[in-house]
Coordinates of C-alpha atoms in Angstrom, one line a residue:
X221 CA -3.8 73.4 -55.4
X222 CA -6.8 73.0 -57.7
X223 CA -9.8 71.4 -55.9
X224 CA -11.2 70.3 -59.3
X225 CA -8.0 68.4 -60.1
X226 CA -8.1 66.7 -56.7
X227 CA -11.7 65.7 -57.1
X228 CA -11.0 64.2 -60.6
X229 CA -8.1 62.3 -59.1
X230 CA -10.3 61.0 -56.2
X231 CA -13.0 59.8 -58.7
X232 CA -10.4 57.5 -60.2
X233 CA -9.6 56.0 -56.9
X234 CA -11.0 52.5 -56.3
X235 CA -12.2 53.7 -52.9
X236 CA -14.2 56.6 -54.1
X237 CA -17.5 54.8 -54.9
X238 CA -17.4 52.5 -51.8
X239 CA -16.8 55.4 -49.5
X240 CA -19.6 57.4 -51.2
X241 CA -21.9 54.5 -50.7
X242 CA -20.9 54.2 -47.1
X243 CA -21.6 57.9 -46.6
X244 CA -25.1 57.6 -48.2
X245 CA -26.0 54.6 -46.1
X246 CA -24.8 56.3 -42.9
X247 CA -26.7 59.4 -43.8
X248 CA -29.9 57.4 -44.4
X249 CA -29.6 55.6 -41.1
X250 CA -28.8 58.9 -39.3
X251 CA -31.7 60.6 -40.9
X252 CA -34.1 58.0 -39.7
X253 CA -32.8 58.3 -36.1
X254 CA -32.5 62.1 -36.2
X255 CA -35.9 62.8 -37.6
X256 CA -37.8 60.2 -35.5
X257 CA -39.8 61.9 -32.8
X258 CA -38.4 65.3 -33.8
X259 CA -40.1 68.0 -31.8
X260 CA -38.4 70.7 -33.9
X261 CA -38.1 69.5 -37.5
X262 CA -36.2 72.6 -38.7
X263 CA -33.7 72.2 -36.0
X264 CA -33.4 68.5 -36.7
X265 CA -32.8 69.1 -40.4
X266 CA -30.1 71.6 -39.6
X267 CA -28.5 69.2 -37.3
X268 CA -28.7 66.5 -40.0
X269 CA -26.9 68.8 -42.4
X270 CA -24.1 69.3 -40.0
X271 CA -23.8 65.6 -39.5
X272 CA -23.8 65.1 -43.3
X273 CA -20.8 67.4 -43.6
X274 CA -19.0 65.6 -40.7
X275 CA -19.6 62.2 -42.2
X276 CA -18.5 63.3 -45.7
X277 CA -15.4 64.8 -44.3
X278 CA -14.6 61.5 -42.4
X279 CA -15.1 59.6 -45.7
X280 CA -12.5 61.9 -47.3
X281 CA -10.1 61.1 -44.5
X282 CA -10.7 57.4 -44.9
X283 CA -10.1 57.7 -48.6
X284 CA -6.7 59.4 -47.9
X285 CA -5.9 56.7 -45.4
X286 CA -6.6 53.9 -48.0
X287 CA -4.7 55.7 -50.7
X288 CA -1.8 56.3 -48.3
X289 CA -1.7 52.6 -47.7
X290 CA -1.5 52.0 -51.5
X291 CA 1.4 54.4 -51.8
X292 CA 3.5 52.3 -49.4
X293 CA 3.5 49.8 -52.3
X294 CA 2.8 46.7 -50.2
X295 CA 2.0 43.5 -52.1
X296 CA -1.5 43.4 -53.6
X297 CA -2.4 40.4 -51.4
X298 CA -1.7 42.7 -48.4
X299 CA -3.2 46.1 -49.1
X300 CA -6.2 44.7 -51.0
X301 CA -7.7 42.5 -48.3
X302 CA -6.7 45.1 -45.7
X303 CA -8.6 47.9 -47.3
X304 CA -11.6 45.7 -48.1
X305 CA -11.7 44.6 -44.4
X306 CA -11.4 48.2 -43.3
X307 CA -14.4 49.3 -45.5
X308 CA -16.4 46.2 -44.6
X309 CA -15.8 46.7 -40.9
X310 CA -16.8 50.4 -41.0
X311 CA -20.0 49.5 -42.9
X312 CA -20.8 46.7 -40.5
X313 CA -20.3 48.9 -37.5
X314 CA -22.5 51.6 -39.2
X315 CA -25.4 49.2 -39.2
X316 CA -24.8 47.4 -35.8
X317 CA -24.4 50.7 -34.0
X318 CA -27.9 52.1 -34.6
X319 CA -29.4 48.8 -33.8
X320 CA -27.7 48.7 -30.4
X321 CA -28.5 52.4 -30.0
X322 CA -32.2 51.7 -30.3
X323 CA -32.2 48.6 -28.1
X324 CA -30.2 49.7 -25.1
X325 CA -29.8 53.4 -25.7
X326 CA -26.0 53.2 -26.0
X327 CA -23.6 53.4 -28.8
X328 CA -21.3 50.4 -29.7
X329 CA -18.6 51.9 -27.5
X330 CA -15.6 50.4 -25.6
X331 CA -17.5 51.2 -22.4
X332 CA -20.5 49.1 -23.4
X333 CA -18.4 46.2 -24.6
X334 CA -16.4 46.3 -21.3
X335 CA -19.5 46.1 -19.2
X336 CA -21.0 43.2 -21.1
X337 CA -17.9 41.0 -21.2
X338 CA -16.8 42.3 -24.6
X339 CA -18.2 40.9 -27.8
X340 CA -20.2 38.3 -25.8
X341 CA -22.9 41.0 -25.9
X342 CA -23.7 39.8 -29.4
X343 CA -24.5 36.3 -28.4
X344 CA -26.8 37.4 -25.6
X345 CA -30.6 37.2 -25.9
X346 CA -30.8 40.9 -24.9
X347 CA -29.3 41.7 -28.2
X348 CA -30.8 39.1 -30.5
X349 CA -34.4 39.1 -29.3
X350 CA -35.1 42.6 -30.5
X351 CA -33.2 41.8 -33.7
X352 CA -35.4 38.8 -34.3
X353 CA -38.5 40.9 -33.5
X354 CA -37.3 43.4 -36.2
X355 CA -36.2 40.7 -38.6
X356 CA -37.2 42.6 -41.8
X357 CA -35.0 45.7 -41.3
X358 CA -32.3 43.5 -39.7
X359 CA -32.4 41.2 -42.7
X360 CA -32.2 44.2 -45.1
X361 CA -29.2 45.4 -43.1
X362 CA -27.4 42.1 -43.3
X363 CA -28.2 41.9 -47.1
X364 CA -26.8 45.4 -47.5
X365 CA -23.6 44.4 -45.7
X366 CA -23.2 41.3 -47.9
X367 CA -23.8 43.1 -51.1
X368 CA -21.4 45.9 -50.0
X369 CA -18.7 43.4 -49.2
X370 CA -19.1 41.7 -52.6
X371 CA -19.2 44.9 -54.5
X372 CA -16.3 46.5 -52.6
X373 CA -14.1 43.5 -53.2
X374 CA -14.6 43.5 -56.9
X375 CA -14.4 47.3 -57.2
X376 CA -11.2 47.6 -55.2
X377 CA -9.3 44.8 -56.9
X378 CA -10.4 45.7 -60.4
X379 CA -10.1 49.5 -59.8
X380 CA -6.6 49.2 -58.4
X381 CA -5.4 47.5 -61.6
X382 CA -6.9 50.3 -63.7
X383 CA -5.5 53.3 -61.8
X384 CA -2.4 53.9 -59.7
X385 CA -2.4 55.4 -56.3
X386 CA -3.1 59.1 -55.8
X387 CA -0.1 61.5 -55.8
X388 CA 1.3 62.3 -52.4
X389 CA 0.2 65.9 -52.7
X390 CA -3.4 64.8 -53.4
X391 CA -3.4 62.4 -50.5
X392 CA -2.2 65.1 -48.1
X393 CA -4.8 67.6 -49.5
X394 CA -7.7 65.1 -49.2
X395 CA -6.6 64.2 -45.6
X396 CA -6.4 67.9 -44.7
X397 CA -9.8 68.6 -46.2
X398 CA -11.3 65.7 -44.3
X399 CA -9.8 66.9 -41.0
X400 CA -10.9 70.5 -41.7
X401 CA -14.4 69.4 -42.4
X402 CA -14.7 67.3 -39.3
X403 CA -13.3 70.1 -37.1
X404 CA -15.5 72.7 -38.8
X405 CA -18.6 70.6 -38.2
X406 CA -17.7 70.1 -34.5
X407 CA -17.1 73.9 -34.2
X408 CA -20.5 74.9 -35.6
X409 CA -22.6 72.2 -33.9
X410 CA -24.7 73.4 -31.0
X411 CA -24.4 70.0 -29.2
X412 CA -22.0 67.1 -29.3
X413 CA -22.2 65.2 -32.6
X414 CA -23.3 61.6 -33.0
X415 CA -19.9 60.5 -34.2
X416 CA -19.2 57.4 -36.3
X417 CA -18.5 54.4 -34.1
X418 CA -14.9 54.1 -35.2
X419 CA -14.4 57.7 -34.0
X420 CA -15.7 56.7 -30.6
X421 CA -13.0 54.1 -30.3
X422 CA -10.2 56.4 -31.6
X423 CA -11.3 59.2 -29.2
X424 CA -11.1 56.9 -26.2
X425 CA -7.8 55.3 -27.3
X426 CA -6.3 58.8 -27.7
X427 CA -7.7 60.1 -24.5
X428 CA -9.8 62.8 -26.2
X429 CA -13.2 61.7 -25.0
X430 CA -13.0 63.4 -21.5
X431 CA -15.1 66.4 -20.6
X432 CA -13.1 69.5 -19.8
X433 CA -14.0 72.9 -18.6
X434 CA -12.1 76.0 -17.6
X435 CA -11.9 77.0 -13.9
X436 CA -14.5 79.7 -14.4
X437 CA -16.9 77.4 -16.3
X438 CA -16.4 74.7 -13.7
X439 CA -17.4 77.1 -10.9
X440 CA -20.5 78.2 -12.8
X441 CA -21.6 74.7 -13.6
X442 CA -21.0 73.5 -10.1
X443 CA -23.1 76.4 -8.7
X444 CA -25.9 75.5 -11.1
X445 CA -25.8 71.8 -10.1
X446 CA -25.7 72.7 -6.4
X447 CA -28.6 75.0 -6.7
X448 CA -30.6 72.3 -8.5
X449 CA -29.8 69.6 -5.9
X450 CA -30.3 71.8 -2.8
X451 CA -29.1 70.9 0.7
X452 CA -30.8 68.9 3.4
X453 CA -31.9 70.8 6.5
X454 CA -29.0 71.7 8.7
X455 CA -26.4 70.9 6.1
X456 CA -23.8 72.9 4.2
X457 CA -21.4 72.2 1.3
X458 CA -18.2 70.7 2.7
X459 CA -15.3 70.9 0.3
X460 CA -14.8 72.8 -3.0
X461 CA -12.6 70.0 -4.3
X462 CA -15.6 67.6 -3.9
X463 CA -18.3 70.1 -4.6
X464 CA -21.3 67.7 -4.1
X465 CA -20.3 66.6 -0.6
X466 CA -22.4 68.1 2.2
X467 CA -22.1 67.8 5.9
X468 CA -24.5 68.4 8.8
X469 CA -23.6 71.3 11.1
X470 CA -24.9 69.4 14.2
X471 CA -24.7 65.7 14.8
X472 CA -28.0 63.8 15.2
X473 CA -29.0 61.6 18.1
X474 CA -27.5 58.1 17.7
X475 CA -30.0 55.3 17.0
X476 CA -29.8 52.9 20.0
X477 CA -31.0 49.9 18.0
X478 CA -30.6 50.4 14.2
X479 CA -33.1 48.4 12.2
X480 CA -32.3 45.5 9.9
X481 CA -32.8 46.6 6.3
X482 CA -33.6 44.3 3.4
X483 CA -33.6 45.8 -0.1
X484 CA -35.1 43.6 -2.8
X485 CA -34.3 44.7 -6.3
X486 CA -36.7 43.0 -8.8
X487 CA -35.3 42.6 -12.3
X488 CA -37.2 44.6 -14.9
X489 CA -40.0 45.7 -12.5
X490 CA -42.4 47.6 -14.7
X491 CA -44.5 50.2 -12.9
X492 CA -47.3 49.9 -15.5
X493 CA -47.8 46.2 -14.5
X494 CA -47.0 46.5 -10.8
X495 CA -50.1 47.0 -8.6
X496 CA -48.5 49.1 -5.9
X497 CA -47.2 51.6 -8.5
X498 CA -50.3 51.5 -10.8
X499 CA -53.3 50.2 -8.8
X500 CA -55.8 51.0 -11.5
X501 CA -53.8 49.7 -14.4
X502 CA -55.6 47.4 -16.9
X503 CA -52.8 44.8 -17.1
X504 CA -51.4 44.1 -13.6
X505 CA -49.4 41.1 -12.6
X506 CA -50.7 39.0 -9.7
X507 CA -48.2 39.8 -7.0
X508 CA -50.1 39.1 -3.7
X509 CA -47.0 39.2 -1.5
X510 CA -45.5 42.4 -2.7
X511 CA -48.9 44.0 -2.8
X512 CA -49.7 43.0 0.8
X513 CA -46.4 44.4 1.9
X514 CA -47.2 47.7 0.1
X515 CA -50.6 47.9 1.9
X516 CA -48.9 48.2 5.2
X517 CA -46.0 50.5 4.1
X518 CA -45.3 53.4 1.8
X519 CA -45.9 52.7 -1.9
X520 CA -44.4 55.1 -4.5
X521 CA -46.4 55.3 -7.8
X522 CA -44.1 57.8 -9.7
X523 CA -40.8 56.1 -9.0
X524 CA -38.2 56.0 -11.8
X525 CA -35.0 54.2 -12.4
X526 CA -32.2 56.6 -13.1
X527 CA -30.9 54.6 -15.9
X528 CA -31.2 51.5 -18.1
X529 CA -30.3 48.6 -18.1
X530 CA -29.2 46.9 -14.9
X531 CA -25.7 48.4 -14.4
X532 CA -26.8 52.1 -14.1
X533 CA -29.8 51.1 -11.9
X534 CA -27.5 49.1 -9.6
X535 CA -25.1 52.1 -9.1
X536 CA -28.0 54.5 -8.6
X537 CA -29.5 52.2 -5.9
X538 CA -26.3 51.4 -4.0
X539 CA -24.4 54.7 -4.5
X540 CA -27.0 57.4 -5.1
X541 CA -25.2 58.3 -8.3
X542 CA -26.7 59.2 -11.7
X543 CA -25.4 57.4 -14.8
X544 CA -22.6 59.0 -16.7
X545 CA -23.6 60.8 -19.9
X546 CA -21.8 58.4 -22.2
X547 CA -20.0 55.7 -20.2
X548 CA -21.0 52.8 -17.9
X549 CA -20.0 53.6 -14.3
X550 CA -20.3 49.9 -13.3
X551 CA -17.5 49.0 -15.8
X552 CA -15.5 52.2 -16.3
X553 CA -15.2 53.8 -12.8
X554 CA -14.4 50.8 -10.6
X555 CA -11.4 52.7 -9.1
X556 CA -13.4 56.0 -8.6
X557 CA -14.6 56.5 -5.0
X558 CA -18.3 56.8 -4.7
X559 CA -20.5 57.2 -1.6
X560 CA -21.9 53.6 -1.2
X561 CA -24.5 52.3 1.2
X562 CA -22.7 49.1 1.9
X563 CA -19.6 50.9 3.2
X564 CA -21.6 53.5 5.0
X565 CA -23.7 50.9 7.0
X566 CA -20.7 48.6 7.4
X567 CA -18.8 51.4 9.1
X568 CA -21.7 51.8 11.5
X569 CA -21.5 48.2 12.6
X570 CA -23.9 46.6 10.2
X571 CA -23.2 43.2 8.7
X572 CA -23.7 43.6 4.9
X573 CA -25.0 40.8 2.6
X574 CA -25.2 40.8 -1.2
X575 CA -27.4 38.2 -3.0
X576 CA -27.4 37.9 -6.8
X577 CA -27.5 35.0 -9.3
X578 CA -24.6 36.2 -11.5
X579 CA -22.9 39.5 -10.7
X580 CA -20.2 38.9 -13.3
X581 CA -22.1 39.3 -16.5
X582 CA -22.3 43.1 -16.5
X583 CA -19.3 43.8 -14.2
X584 CA -21.3 44.3 -10.9
X585 CA -18.8 42.0 -9.2
X586 CA -16.4 44.9 -9.0
X587 CA -18.8 46.6 -6.6
X588 CA -19.9 43.6 -4.6
X589 CA -16.5 43.7 -2.8
X590 CA -17.9 46.4 -0.6
X591 CA -20.2 43.9 1.1
X592 CA -19.1 41.6 3.9
X593 CA -20.8 38.5 2.5
X594 CA -21.8 37.7 -1.1
X595 CA -24.1 34.8 -2.1
X596 CA -24.4 33.8 -5.8
X597 CA -25.2 30.7 -7.8
X598 CA -22.6 28.3 -9.1
X599 CA -24.7 27.8 -12.2
X600 CA -26.5 31.1 -12.6
X601 CA -28.2 30.1 -15.8
X602 CA -30.0 27.2 -14.3
X603 CA -33.7 27.4 -14.8
X604 CA -34.6 27.5 -11.1
X605 CA -32.4 30.5 -10.4
X606 CA -34.8 32.4 -8.2
X607 CA -35.9 29.3 -6.3
X608 CA -32.3 28.5 -5.5
X609 CA -31.5 32.1 -4.6
X610 CA -34.4 32.1 -2.1
X611 CA -33.3 28.7 -0.7
X612 CA -29.7 29.8 -0.3
X613 CA -30.7 33.1 1.4
X614 CA -33.0 31.4 3.8
X615 CA -30.3 29.0 4.8
X616 CA -27.9 31.8 5.4
X617 CA -30.4 33.8 7.4
X618 CA -31.3 30.9 9.7
X619 CA -27.6 30.4 10.5
X620 CA -27.2 34.2 11.0
X621 CA -30.2 34.3 13.4
X622 CA -28.8 31.5 15.4
X623 CA -25.7 33.6 16.3
X624 CA -25.7 35.1 19.8
X625 CA -26.5 38.8 19.6
X626 CA -25.8 39.4 15.9
X627 CA -25.3 43.0 14.8
X628 CA -27.8 44.8 12.6
X629 CA -28.0 43.3 9.1
X630 CA -28.2 45.0 5.7
X631 CA -29.1 42.8 2.7
X632 CA -29.3 43.7 -1.0
X633 CA -31.1 40.9 -2.9
X634 CA -31.3 41.0 -6.7
X635 CA -33.7 38.7 -8.4
X636 CA -32.9 36.8 -11.7
X637 CA -36.3 37.2 -13.3
X638 CA -38.4 38.5 -14.8
X639 CA -35.7 38.9 -17.5
X640 CA -36.2 38.6 -21.2
X641 CA -37.8 36.5 -22.5
X642 CA -39.6 36.5 -19.1
X643 CA -39.7 32.9 -18.0
X644 CA -42.2 31.3 -15.7
X645 CA -42.9 27.8 -14.3
X646 CA -44.2 25.1 -16.7
X647 CA -47.2 23.0 -15.9
X648 CA -45.1 20.6 -13.8
X649 CA -43.8 23.5 -11.8
X650 CA -40.2 22.3 -12.0
X651 CA -38.9 23.9 -15.1
X652 CA -39.3 27.4 -16.6
X653 CA -40.7 28.1 -20.0
X654 CA -41.9 31.1 -22.0
X655 CA -44.4 31.7 -24.7
X656 CA -44.6 33.8 -27.9
X657 CA -46.3 36.9 -26.3
X658 CA -43.9 38.9 -24.1
X659 CA -46.6 40.6 -22.1
X660 CA -48.2 37.3 -21.1
X661 CA -44.7 36.0 -20.2
X662 CA -43.9 39.0 -18.1
X663 CA -47.1 38.9 -16.0
X664 CA -46.5 35.2 -15.3
X665 CA -42.8 35.7 -14.6
X666 CA -43.4 38.5 -12.1
X667 CA -46.0 36.4 -10.4
X668 CA -43.4 33.5 -10.1
X669 CA -40.8 35.9 -8.6
X670 CA -43.4 37.3 -6.2
X671 CA -43.9 33.7 -4.9
X672 CA -40.2 33.3 -4.2
X673 CA -40.1 36.7 -2.5
X674 CA -43.1 35.7 -0.5
X675 CA -41.1 32.9 1.1
X676 CA -38.5 35.4 2.2
X677 CA -41.1 37.9 3.5
X678 CA -42.8 35.1 5.5
X679 CA -39.5 34.2 7.2
X680 CA -38.6 37.8 7.9
X681 CA -41.9 38.2 9.7
X682 CA -41.0 35.4 12.0
X683 CA -37.5 36.5 12.9
X684 CA -36.8 37.9 16.4
X685 CA -36.0 41.3 14.9
X686 CA -39.2 41.4 12.8
X687 CA -40.4 44.5 14.7
X688 CA -37.2 46.3 13.9
X689 CA -36.9 45.4 10.2
X690 CA -37.4 47.6 7.2
X691 CA -38.1 46.0 3.8
X692 CA -37.6 47.9 0.5
X693 CA -38.8 46.7 -2.9
X694 CA -37.5 48.4 -6.0
X695 CA -36.7 47.7 -9.6
X696 CA -33.4 47.9 -11.3
X697 CA -35.3 49.3 -14.3
X698 CA -38.4 48.5 -16.4
X699 CA -38.2 46.9 -19.8
X700 CA -40.0 46.6 -23.1
X701 CA -42.9 44.2 -23.8
X702 CA -42.8 44.9 -27.5
X703 CA -39.4 44.5 -29.0
X704 CA -40.5 46.4 -32.1
X705 CA -41.1 49.5 -30.0
X706 CA -37.6 49.7 -28.5
X707 CA -36.3 53.3 -28.1
X708 CA -33.1 54.9 -27.0
X709 CA -34.9 57.4 -24.7
X710 CA -35.7 56.8 -21.1
X711 CA -39.4 56.2 -21.8
X712 CA -41.8 54.6 -19.3
X713 CA -41.1 51.2 -20.8
X714 CA -37.5 51.5 -19.6
X715 CA -37.5 53.7 -16.4
X716 CA -41.0 53.7 -14.8
X717 CA -40.5 51.2 -12.1
X718 CA -41.9 51.1 -8.6
X719 CA -40.9 51.1 -4.9
X720 CA -42.3 50.0 -1.6
X721 CA -40.9 50.7 1.9
X722 CA -42.5 48.7 4.7
X723 CA -41.6 48.4 8.4
X724 CA -42.6 49.6 11.8
X725 CA -44.7 52.8 11.8
X726 CA -42.3 54.5 14.2
X727 CA -39.7 54.2 11.5
X728 CA -41.5 54.7 8.2
X729 CA -44.7 56.4 9.2
X730 CA -48.3 55.3 8.6
X731 CA -49.3 53.2 5.5
X732 CA -49.8 55.5 2.5
X733 CA -49.4 56.0 -1.2
X734 CA -46.8 58.5 -2.3
X735 CA -47.5 60.2 -5.6
X736 CA -44.5 62.6 -5.7
X737 CA -41.9 61.8 -8.3
X738 CA -38.9 59.8 -6.8
X739 CA -36.0 57.8 -8.1
X740 CA -33.4 55.2 -7.2
X741 CA -30.8 57.8 -6.0
X742 CA -33.3 58.6 -3.1
X743 CA -32.7 55.2 -1.5
X744 CA -29.2 55.8 0.0
X745 CA -30.2 59.0 1.9
X746 CA -33.4 57.3 3.0
X747 CA -31.6 54.2 4.4
X748 CA -28.9 56.4 5.9
X749 CA -31.5 58.4 7.8
X750 CA -33.1 55.2 9.1
X751 CA -29.7 54.2 10.6
X752 CA -29.2 57.6 12.1
X753 CA -26.3 58.4 9.9
X754 CA -25.6 62.1 9.7
X755 CA -22.0 61.9 8.5
X756 CA -20.9 63.7 5.3
X757 CA -22.5 62.4 2.1
X758 CA -22.4 62.9 -1.7
X759 CA -25.9 61.4 -2.2
X760 CA -27.8 63.0 -5.1
X761 CA -31.2 62.1 -3.7
X762 CA -33.5 62.9 -0.8
X763 CA -35.1 61.1 2.1
X764 CA -38.2 59.4 0.8
X765 CA -39.8 59.0 4.3
X766 CA -39.4 62.5 5.7
X767 CA -39.1 66.0 4.4
X768 CA -35.4 66.6 4.6
X769 CA -35.4 70.0 2.9
X770 CA -34.2 68.9 -0.5
X771 CA -36.5 69.6 -3.5
X772 CA -39.1 66.9 -4.0
X773 CA -41.3 65.7 -6.8
X774 CA -38.7 65.5 -9.5
X775 CA -36.1 63.0 -11.0
X776 CA -33.6 62.6 -13.7
X777 CA -33.3 59.5 -15.9
X778 CA -30.1 59.3 -18.0
X779 CA -29.3 57.1 -21.0
X780 CA -26.7 57.7 -23.6
X781 CA -29.6 57.8 -26.1
X782 CA -31.6 60.4 -24.2
X783 CA -32.2 62.3 -21.0
X784 CA -35.5 62.7 -19.1
X785 CA -36.5 65.3 -16.5
X786 CA -39.6 64.3 -14.7
X787 CA -41.8 66.3 -12.3
X788 CA -45.3 65.8 -11.0
X789 CA -46.5 68.3 -13.6
X790 CA -45.0 66.4 -16.5
X791 CA -41.6 65.7 -18.0
X792 CA -39.4 66.3 -21.0
X793 CA -37.1 64.1 -23.1
X794 CA -33.9 65.6 -24.4
X795 CA -31.4 64.0 -26.8
X796 CA -27.8 64.5 -25.8
X797 CA -26.4 64.0 -29.4
X798 CA -29.2 64.9 -31.9
X799 CA -31.0 68.3 -32.2
X800 CA -34.5 67.0 -32.0
X801 CA -35.6 69.6 -29.4
X802 CA -37.2 68.9 -26.1
X803 CA -40.0 66.4 -26.4
X804 CA -42.8 65.8 -23.8
X805 CA -42.2 62.6 -21.8
X806 CA -44.9 60.0 -21.6
X807 CA -47.4 60.7 -18.9
X808 CA -47.4 58.9 -15.6
X809 CA -50.7 58.0 -14.0
X810 CA -52.5 61.2 -12.9
X811 CA -52.7 61.7 -9.2
X812 CA -53.4 64.7 -6.9
X813 CA -51.1 66.6 -4.6
X814 CA -48.2 67.3 -6.8
X815 CA -45.8 70.1 -6.0
X816 CA -44.9 72.3 -8.9
X817 CA -41.2 71.9 -9.6
X818 CA -39.3 74.5 -11.6
X819 CA -39.2 73.7 -15.3
X820 CA -35.9 73.0 -17.1
X821 CA -35.1 73.3 -20.8
X822 CA -33.4 70.5 -22.7
X823 CA -30.1 72.5 -22.6
X824 CA -30.3 72.9 -18.8
X825 CA -30.9 69.2 -18.3
X826 CA -27.9 68.4 -20.5
X827 CA -25.8 70.9 -18.6
X828 CA -26.6 69.2 -15.2
X829 CA -25.8 65.8 -16.5
X830 CA -22.6 67.0 -18.2
X831 CA -21.4 68.6 -15.0
X832 CA -22.0 65.5 -13.0
X833 CA -20.2 63.4 -15.6
X834 CA -17.3 65.8 -15.6
X835 CA -16.9 65.6 -11.8
X836 CA -17.1 61.8 -12.0
X837 CA -14.4 61.6 -14.7
X838 CA -12.1 63.7 -12.5
X839 CA -12.7 61.7 -9.4
X840 CA -14.2 64.7 -7.6
X841 CA -17.4 63.2 -6.4
X842 CA -16.4 61.5 -3.1
X843 CA -13.5 60.9 -0.8
X844 CA -13.7 57.9 1.6
X845 CA -11.7 60.0 4.1
X846 CA -14.8 62.0 4.8
X847 CA -16.5 58.9 6.1
X848 CA -13.5 57.6 8.0
X849 CA -12.8 60.8 9.8
X850 CA -16.4 61.3 10.8
X851 CA -16.6 57.7 12.0
X852 CA -13.4 57.9 14.1
X853 CA -14.5 61.2 15.6
X854 CA -17.6 59.7 17.2

């Protein structure tokens, strides 16, 4: 079949020019994303060329689809609006997708929509505030969509009257060329392509989005991941079916009186503005209660969240699990067993309490069921949310402490603020407000939250079990203070948080400042050790309070828009979908005493995270039977 004849036929199609315009717009947007921050411009340009071929091939396939619809000879009032809506939807998604990608580091995928209660994501302030801050490019994008819709409508309806549909052989040839081009681009690409958003939906609906490796490749990848994670002292790998589960060869001495544990997760806790994490920082929030607690405990200056936003951080804290490479665990893997701190401590006799204003917005309510008791607000958007949370928790604790001989207590407490736009009390002290400068808002909002936490800290110090209580402060993630600087990578503005562990010196050691790199996945093994729990575990982290033999001074932060490998000697950023090369991560505050961790390339970082995501998809991370059998055997 003559390609020139096919091309001439395509040029007479009413869909030819609209799809060509769509391809050019997509290529321009992709070029801006691909070349931004490129550490290897030549590699980035080569990757852009491969993407250009892929997107052009997909446009050919869409043209064949539209012409195939015309060949069915439906009434004009059916196929005309249908094809216009198809082209309009594809163009709209092509502009919304990169906006979302830059704001939260995730594509407009089914996984993201499921986490944020579907399309309600687009009426939430988290989406609109950055759009408003970037109103000029956002306005140009909206204007582009409007002009495109008007032009496509006229072009399709007028062009359809001037030319009949393509011949069947031409439609089949164009469809075949499109498929061949897409498959060829995928075959030559060194890394997964940044596919058009409609392809993401089709891949998931067809079940083609799963990671898959041969048996030999699985063994090699698992061996690499195990070698990187290492084993705690006295432990061995337990089961090849669940290759990250380890067990201790000898049981530890039981803890006669396990401590009460309170973990306070502060929304958007920025290490840069948090005195315990950055004591010499120029713009610190006034947090006297958290700072005083840090002075008599262990403060961690180089502590990262393993993901962004709240959902990935929540799973990392409660289950010592990294985020998935592309999907949201909190929404997508609710039926997948993970090694969780609530069930671990609950099976040791702890009473477990979960406190949060609104766990339903981003699907965390699916994970709250692991706790014995859950406190939340009937009206979570009420302006006094953090005041009410503290009041409600204090009431519950007073009733709990009045019980005769209550068991040890584990509490996970998540604050409502500081959340964009970072609200703080007005002059009357009864309502919350915010100003035009996000940084000022944030400093005041964190001070306001510190005051509410201070009320809880004061009560905990007066409890009968105060001398056997451990208090942990951590962030679910950090957040941007300049919405014009949002990036999809796990930069300091999104993942440099902070952590404090305070309690009796016999449990946590002397007061100190820890400069080694740590992250949220380290909390579960730390709390398990405090409770004397030496049962099998699939934790990805290490004990923060004692040298347990696992490698120290390093962490991974994972977003769909980028990966970060951080050590005390520095860090790298790697893009999982665009060939920009490994870029140096932003520096953390310099401090002495770092151990030198082995360097990893961008490809090695991607391989570790891909292997983890593969095991997660296959349900090969954890089996609750490991915990049940170990508990019953005691």
